[in-house]
Amino acid sequence: GLLHWTNQHAYVIRGFSRDSFVHVPLLRKSGMPLGHPRAHVSYKDATFWITQDFRLVGFVNGREIVLSADLSDDITTNLATGRELEIAAWAEHDRQYLAVLLADTVDSTNSKIWIYDTFRQAWNPPWSVRLVAITSGQAREASEREELLGAVWNGTSSALVTMSFATKRDYVP
């Protein structure tokens, strides 16, 4: 089905023709938070998003699942004017990860990232990063490896960084 969100609820539209379309609500209070249009990501056969009460949920194989409620206190403590939530997904070494970035677009020293390991079903401890945006993909044309990519902004210049558990370091390609 086709997903769409309001700030209060998430909905899936199911059906095969215009006459058969049905608007079905998903989890209660599963809408996306206002002012955070990048708080969702589609990855392979799934869609993941941060809800308006800051849970991490997904729509996988035609059903909704709550992955974690652990972020709500941490995000609300760090959420302030000028900060935006963003989510990215990638796989590395047969493991799938979701990254949630709370980006401070005014002062990137206040940005913070959380990594969710879907295999362990657990969060890695958050850390501060100078990122203003994240996505996933190939960092180099010659490489088929998928990586978490970030945009660093220090107030005057920017750079692309890759973040990898394989190398256990962050670096600029």
mmCIF file of N, CA and C in Angstrom, residues 33-116:
data_model
loop_
_atom_site.group_PDB
_atom_site.id
_atom_site.type_symbol
_atom_site.label_atom_id
_atom_site.label_comp_id
_atom_site.label_asym_id
_atom_site.label_seq_id
_atom_site.Cartn_x
_atom_site.Cartn_y
_atom_site.Cartn_z
ATOM 1 N N PRO A 33 6.418 13.977 13.399
ATOM 2 C CA PRO A 33 6.421 15.258 14.113
ATOM 3 C C PRO A 33 6.426 16.436 13.145
ATOM 4 N N LEU A 34 5.713 17.494 13.507
ATOM 5 C CA LEU A 34 5.685 18.710 12.690
ATOM 6 C C LEU A 34 7.083 19.294 12.561
ATOM 7 N N GLY A 35 7.407 19.786 11.381
ATOM 8 C CA GLY A 35 8.690 20.440 11.156
ATOM 9 C C GLY A 35 9.848 19.504 10.899
ATOM 10 N N HIS A 36 9.564 18.210 10.680
ATOM 11 C CA HIS A 36 10.635 17.233 10.452
ATOM 12 C C HIS A 36 10.313 16.367 9.230
ATOM 13 N N PRO A 37 10.306 16.963 8.037
ATOM 14 C CA PRO A 37 9.899 16.213 6.834
ATOM 15 C C PRO A 37 10.858 15.097 6.431
ATOM 16 N N ARG A 38 12.075 15.083 6.969
ATOM 17 C CA ARG A 38 13.030 14.026 6.615
ATOM 18 C C ARG A 38 13.121 12.947 7.696
ATOM 19 N N ALA A 39 12.077 12.843 8.524
ATOM 20 C CA ALA A 39 12.076 11.865 9.615
ATOM 21 C C ALA A 39 11.515 10.519 9.156
ATOM 22 N N HIS A 40 11.695 10.196 7.875
ATOM 23 C CA HIS A 40 11.268 8.887 7.355
ATOM 24 C C HIS A 40 12.223 8.459 6.249
ATOM 25 N N VAL A 41 12.292 7.135 6.021
ATOM 26 C CA VAL A 41 13.144 6.604 4.965
ATOM 27 C C VAL A 41 12.538 5.301 4.457
ATOM 28 N N SER A 42 12.615 5.098 3.155
ATOM 29 C CA SER A 42 12.246 3.808 2.558
ATOM 30 C C SER A 42 13.536 3.077 2.243
ATOM 31 N N TYR A 43 13.565 1.811 2.605
ATOM 32 C CA TYR A 43 14.771 1.019 2.409
ATOM 33 C C TYR A 43 14.365 -0.396 2.044
ATOM 34 N N LYS A 44 14.779 -0.829 0.855
ATOM 35 C CA LYS A 44 14.413 -2.136 0.326
ATOM 36 C C LYS A 44 12.897 -2.294 0.375
ATOM 37 N N ASP A 45 12.368 -3.268 1.120
ATOM 38 C CA ASP A 45 10.919 -3.495 1.151
ATOM 39 C C ASP A 45 10.245 -2.888 2.376
ATOM 40 N N ALA A 46 10.868 -1.913 3.006
ATOM 41 C CA ALA A 46 10.335 -1.363 4.247
ATOM 42 C C ALA A 46 10.391 0.159 4.250
ATOM 43 N N THR A 47 9.574 0.750 5.109
ATOM 44 C CA THR A 47 9.613 2.183 5.367
ATOM 45 C C THR A 47 9.706 2.360 6.874
ATOM 46 N N PHE A 48 10.576 3.266 7.307
ATOM 47 C CA PHE A 48 10.769 3.537 8.725
ATOM 48 C C PHE A 48 10.563 5.021 8.963
ATOM 49 N N TRP A 49 10.048 5.370 10.149
ATOM 50 C CA TRP A 49 9.891 6.778 10.481
ATOM 51 C C TRP A 49 9.893 6.976 11.987
ATOM 52 N N ILE A 50 10.133 8.236 12.363
ATOM 53 C CA ILE A 50 10.048 8.667 13.747
ATOM 54 C C ILE A 50 8.647 9.239 13.929
ATOM 55 N N THR A 51 7.949 8.782 14.942
ATOM 56 C CA THR A 51 6.576 9.234 15.172
ATOM 57 C C THR A 51 6.561 10.571 15.907
ATOM 58 N N GLN A 52 5.375 11.168 15.996
ATOM 59 C CA GLN A 52 5.246 12.454 16.676
ATOM 60 C C GLN A 52 5.546 12.359 18.166
ATOM 61 N N ASP A 53 5.491 11.155 18.743
ATOM 62 C CA ASP A 53 5.911 10.983 20.138
ATOM 63 C C ASP A 53 7.299 10.318 20.207
ATOM 64 N N PHE A 54 8.037 10.379 19.102
ATOM 65 C CA PHE A 54 9.451 10.005 18.988
ATOM 66 C C PHE A 54 9.747 8.525 19.211
ATOM 67 N N ARG A 55 8.860 7.673 18.702
ATOM 68 C CA ARG A 55 9.153 6.237 18.631
ATOM 69 C C ARG A 55 9.713 5.954 17.245
ATOM 70 N N LEU A 56 10.494 4.895 17.110
ATOM 71 C CA LEU A 56 10.960 4.439 15.806
ATOM 72 C C LEU A 56 10.042 3.301 15.390
ATOM 73 N N VAL A 57 9.334 3.481 14.267
ATOM 74 C CA VAL A 57 8.407 2.456 13.783
ATOM 75 C C VAL A 57 8.714 2.142 12.323
ATOM 76 N N GLY A 58 8.184 1.036 11.864
ATOM 77 C CA GLY A 58 8.379 0.635 10.480
ATOM 78 C C GLY A 58 7.127 0.016 9.901
ATOM 79 N N PHE A 59 7.075 -0.008 8.594
ATOM 80 C CA PHE A 59 6.009 -0.679 7.854
ATOM 81 C C PHE A 59 6.728 -1.692 6.981
ATOM 82 N N VAL A 60 6.657 -2.968 7.391
ATOM 83 C CA VAL A 60 7.422 -4.036 6.771
ATOM 84 C C VAL A 60 6.472 -5.170 6.393
ATOM 85 N N ASN A 61 6.556 -5.633 5.149
ATOM 86 C CA ASN A 61 5.712 -6.733 4.663
ATOM 87 C C ASN A 61 4.227 -6.495 4.919
ATOM 88 N N GLY A 62 3.788 -5.260 4.708
ATOM 89 C CA GLY A 62 2.373 -4.940 4.810
ATOM 90 C C GLY A 62 1.838 -4.764 6.213
ATOM 91 N N ARG A 63 2.711 -4.719 7.208
ATOM 92 C CA ARG A 63 2.226 -4.489 8.575
ATOM 93 C C ARG A 63 3.162 -3.534 9.304
ATOM 94 N N GLU A 64 2.619 -2.850 10.292
ATOM 95 C CA GLU A 64 3.403 -1.888 11.048
ATOM 96 C C GLU A 64 4.016 -2.551 12.278
ATOM 97 N N ILE A 65 5.217 -2.104 12.615
ATOM 98 C CA ILE A 65 5.913 -2.631 13.786
ATOM 99 C C ILE A 65 6.552 -1.478 14.550
ATOM 100 N N VAL A 66 6.540 -1.577 15.864
ATOM 101 C CA VAL A 66 7.244 -0.604 16.694
ATOM 102 C C VAL A 66 8.623 -1.180 16.964
ATOM 103 N N LEU A 67 9.652 -0.491 16.506
ATOM 104 C CA LEU A 67 11.015 -0.961 16.716
ATOM 105 C C LEU A 67 11.561 -0.512 18.068
ATOM 106 N N SER A 68 11.246 0.715 18.438
ATOM 107 C CA SER A 68 11.813 1.230 19.668
ATOM 108 C C SER A 68 11.052 2.440 20.170
ATOM 109 N N ALA A 69 10.930 2.517 21.470
ATOM 110 C CA ALA A 69 10.379 3.711 22.111
ATOM 111 C C ALA A 69 11.461 4.412 22.921
ATOM 112 N N ASP A 70 12.680 3.914 22.842
ATOM 113 C CA ASP A 70 13.771 4.383 23.689
ATOM 114 C C ASP A 70 14.251 5.799 23.401
ATOM 115 N N LEU A 71 13.958 6.341 22.228
ATOM 116 C CA LEU A 71 14.500 7.647 21.869
ATOM 117 C C LEU A 71 13.724 8.825 22.421
ATOM 118 N N SER A 72 12.498 8.625 22.835
ATOM 119 C CA SER A 72 11.628 9.754 23.153
ATOM 120 C C SER A 72 12.227 10.718 24.170
ATOM 121 N N ASP A 73 12.724 10.230 25.292
ATOM 122 C CA ASP A 73 13.277 11.134 26.300
ATOM 123 C C ASP A 73 14.543 11.815 25.812
ATOM 124 N N ASP A 74 15.410 11.066 25.152
ATOM 125 C CA ASP A 74 16.678 11.624 24.677
ATOM 126 C C ASP A 74 16.459 12.698 23.611
ATOM 127 N N ILE A 75 15.538 12.453 22.689
ATOM 128 C CA ILE A 75 15.288 13.442 21.630
ATOM 129 C C ILE A 75 14.614 14.680 22.198
ATOM 130 N N THR A 76 13.587 14.510 23.018
ATOM 131 C CA THR A 76 12.889 15.686 23.541
ATOM 132 C C THR A 76 13.819 16.546 24.392
ATOM 133 N N THR A 77 14.769 15.919 25.084
ATOM 134 C CA THR A 77 15.752 16.680 25.861
ATOM 135 C C THR A 77 16.637 17.504 24.928
ATOM 136 N N ASN A 78 16.988 16.972 23.757
ATOM 137 C CA ASN A 78 17.900 17.637 22.828
ATOM 138 C C ASN A 78 17.210 18.437 21.730
ATOM 139 N N LEU A 79 15.895 18.313 21.596
ATOM 140 C CA LEU A 79 15.176 18.997 20.531
ATOM 141 C C LEU A 79 15.051 20.481 20.868
ATOM 142 N N ALA A 80 15.480 21.321 19.970
ATOM 143 C CA ALA A 80 15.418 22.769 20.181
ATOM 144 C C ALA A 80 15.216 23.447 18.834
ATOM 145 N N THR A 81 14.959 24.732 18.873
ATOM 146 C CA THR A 81 14.784 25.503 17.652
ATOM 147 C C THR A 81 16.019 25.368 16.768
ATOM 148 N N GLY A 82 15.811 25.167 15.493
ATOM 149 C CA GLY A 82 16.922 25.043 14.558
ATOM 150 C C GLY A 82 17.428 23.627 14.402
ATOM 151 N N ARG A 83 16.832 22.657 15.087
ATOM 152 C CA ARG A 83 17.258 21.268 14.952
ATOM 153 C C ARG A 83 16.195 20.484 14.194
ATOM 154 N N GLU A 84 16.670 19.554 13.356
ATOM 155 C CA GLU A 84 15.757 18.749 12.545
ATOM 156 C C GLU A 84 16.101 17.281 12.691
ATOM 157 N N LEU A 85 15.061 16.441 12.712
ATOM 158 C CA LEU A 85 15.242 14.993 12.734
ATOM 159 C C LEU A 85 15.371 14.479 11.315
ATOM 160 N N GLU A 86 16.271 13.527 11.142
ATOM 161 C CA GLU A 86 16.446 12.886 9.845
ATOM 162 C C GLU A 86 16.790 11.425 10.091
ATOM 163 N N ILE A 87 16.381 10.550 9.180
ATOM 164 C CA ILE A 87 16.641 9.120 9.350
ATOM 165 C C ILE A 87 17.216 8.558 8.058
ATOM 166 N N ALA A 88 18.139 7.612 8.187
ATOM 167 C CA ALA A 88 18.727 6.928 7.035
ATOM 168 C C ALA A 88 18.875 5.454 7.391
ATOM 169 N N ALA A 89 18.905 4.611 6.374
ATOM 170 C CA ALA A 89 19.052 3.160 6.579
ATOM 171 C C ALA A 89 20.148 2.649 5.660
ATOM 172 N N TRP A 90 20.900 1.658 6.148
ATOM 173 C CA TRP A 90 21.915 1.027 5.320
ATOM 174 C C TRP A 90 22.234 -0.339 5.901
ATOM 175 N N ALA A 91 22.909 -1.154 5.104
ATOM 176 C CA ALA A 91 23.310 -2.496 5.544
ATOM 177 C C ALA A 91 24.817 -2.624 5.424
ATOM 178 N N GLU A 92 25.392 -3.346 6.363
ATOM 179 C CA GLU A 92 26.831 -3.565 6.375
ATOM 180 C C GLU A 92 27.084 -4.905 7.045
ATOM 181 N N HIS A 93 27.839 -5.785 6.370
ATOM 182 C CA HIS A 93 28.167 -7.104 6.917
ATOM 183 C C HIS A 93 26.914 -7.875 7.341
ATOM 184 N N ASP A 94 25.935 -7.976 6.472
ATOM 185 C CA ASP A 94 24.693 -8.706 6.726
ATOM 186 C C ASP A 94 23.898 -8.166 7.904
ATOM 187 N N ARG A 95 24.141 -6.942 8.302
ATOM 188 C CA ARG A 95 23.381 -6.301 9.376
ATOM 189 C C ARG A 95 22.733 -5.051 8.801
ATOM 190 N N GLN A 96 21.536 -4.755 9.245
ATOM 191 C CA GLN A 96 20.853 -3.548 8.798
ATOM 192 C C GLN A 96 20.814 -2.554 9.948
ATOM 193 N N TYR A 97 21.080 -1.294 9.627
ATOM 194 C CA TYR A 97 21.121 -0.235 10.627
ATOM 195 C C TYR A 97 20.196 0.908 10.221
ATOM 196 N N LEU A 98 19.711 1.607 11.218
ATOM 197 C CA LEU A 98 18.961 2.840 11.024
ATOM 198 C C LEU A 98 19.684 3.926 11.812
ATOM 199 N N ALA A 99 19.937 5.040 11.164
ATOM 200 C CA ALA A 99 20.587 6.169 11.827
ATOM 201 C C ALA A 99 19.569 7.286 11.974
ATOM 202 N N VAL A 100 19.488 7.838 13.162
ATOM 203 C CA VAL A 100 18.612 8.981 13.424
ATOM 204 C C VAL A 100 19.515 10.152 13.788
ATOM 205 N N LEU A 101 19.426 11.197 12.992
ATOM 206 C CA LEU A 101 20.241 12.389 13.207
ATOM 207 C C LEU A 101 19.350 13.508 13.716
ATOM 208 N N LEU A 102 19.757 14.135 14.793
ATOM 209 C CA LEU A 102 19.136 15.370 15.254
ATOM 210 C C LEU A 102 20.117 16.465 14.863
ATOM 211 N N ALA A 103 19.860 17.072 13.705
ATOM 212 C CA ALA A 103 20.806 18.016 13.102
ATOM 213 C C ALA A 103 20.498 19.440 13.523
ATOM 214 N N ASP A 104 21.503 20.114 14.010
ATOM 215 C CA ASP A 104 21.397 21.535 14.317
ATOM 216 C C ASP A 104 21.953 22.278 13.105
ATOM 217 N N THR A 105 21.078 22.861 12.312
ATOM 218 C CA THR A 105 21.491 23.517 11.074
ATOM 219 C C THR A 105 22.103 24.895 11.312
ATOM 220 N N VAL A 106 21.984 25.405 12.531
ATOM 221 C CA VAL A 106 22.576 26.697 12.877
ATOM 222 C C VAL A 106 23.984 26.502 13.434
ATOM 223 N N ASP A 107 24.144 25.548 14.351
ATOM 224 C CA ASP A 107 25.443 25.260 14.959
ATOM 225 C C ASP A 107 25.622 23.742 14.998
ATOM 226 N N SER A 108 26.337 23.201 14.013
ATOM 227 C CA SER A 108 26.440 21.746 13.868
ATOM 228 C C SER A 108 27.170 21.069 15.030
ATOM 229 N N THR A 109 27.821 21.822 15.896
ATOM 230 C CA THR A 109 28.451 21.197 17.066
ATOM 231 C C THR A 109 27.405 20.634 18.020
ATOM 232 N N ASN A 110 26.151 21.049 17.859
ATOM 233 C CA ASN A 110 25.063 20.540 18.699
ATOM 234 C C ASN A 110 24.355 19.332 18.099
ATOM 235 N N SER A 111 24.752 18.882 16.913
ATOM 236 C CA SER A 111 24.103 17.738 16.263
ATOM 237 C C SER A 111 24.451 16.450 16.994
ATOM 238 N N LYS A 112 23.519 15.506 16.961
ATOM 239 C CA LYS A 112 23.701 14.238 17.666
ATOM 240 C C LYS A 112 23.129 13.119 16.800
ATOM 241 N N ILE A 113 23.749 11.925 16.845
ATOM 242 C CA ILE A 113 23.288 10.800 16.032
ATOM 243 C C ILE A 113 23.107 9.559 16.915
ATOM 244 N N TRP A 114 22.061 8.802 16.602
ATOM 245 C CA TRP A 114 21.782 7.520 17.239
ATOM 246 C C TRP A 114 21.780 6.454 16.148
ATOM 247 N N ILE A 115 22.332 5.283 16.415
ATOM 248 C CA ILE A 115 22.347 4.178 15.453
ATOM 249 C C ILE A 115 21.578 3.007 16.056
ATOM 250 N N TYR A 116 20.576 2.515 15.315
ATOM 251 C CA TYR A 116 19.780 1.369 15.750
ATOM 252 C C TYR A 116 20.209 0.142 14.946
#
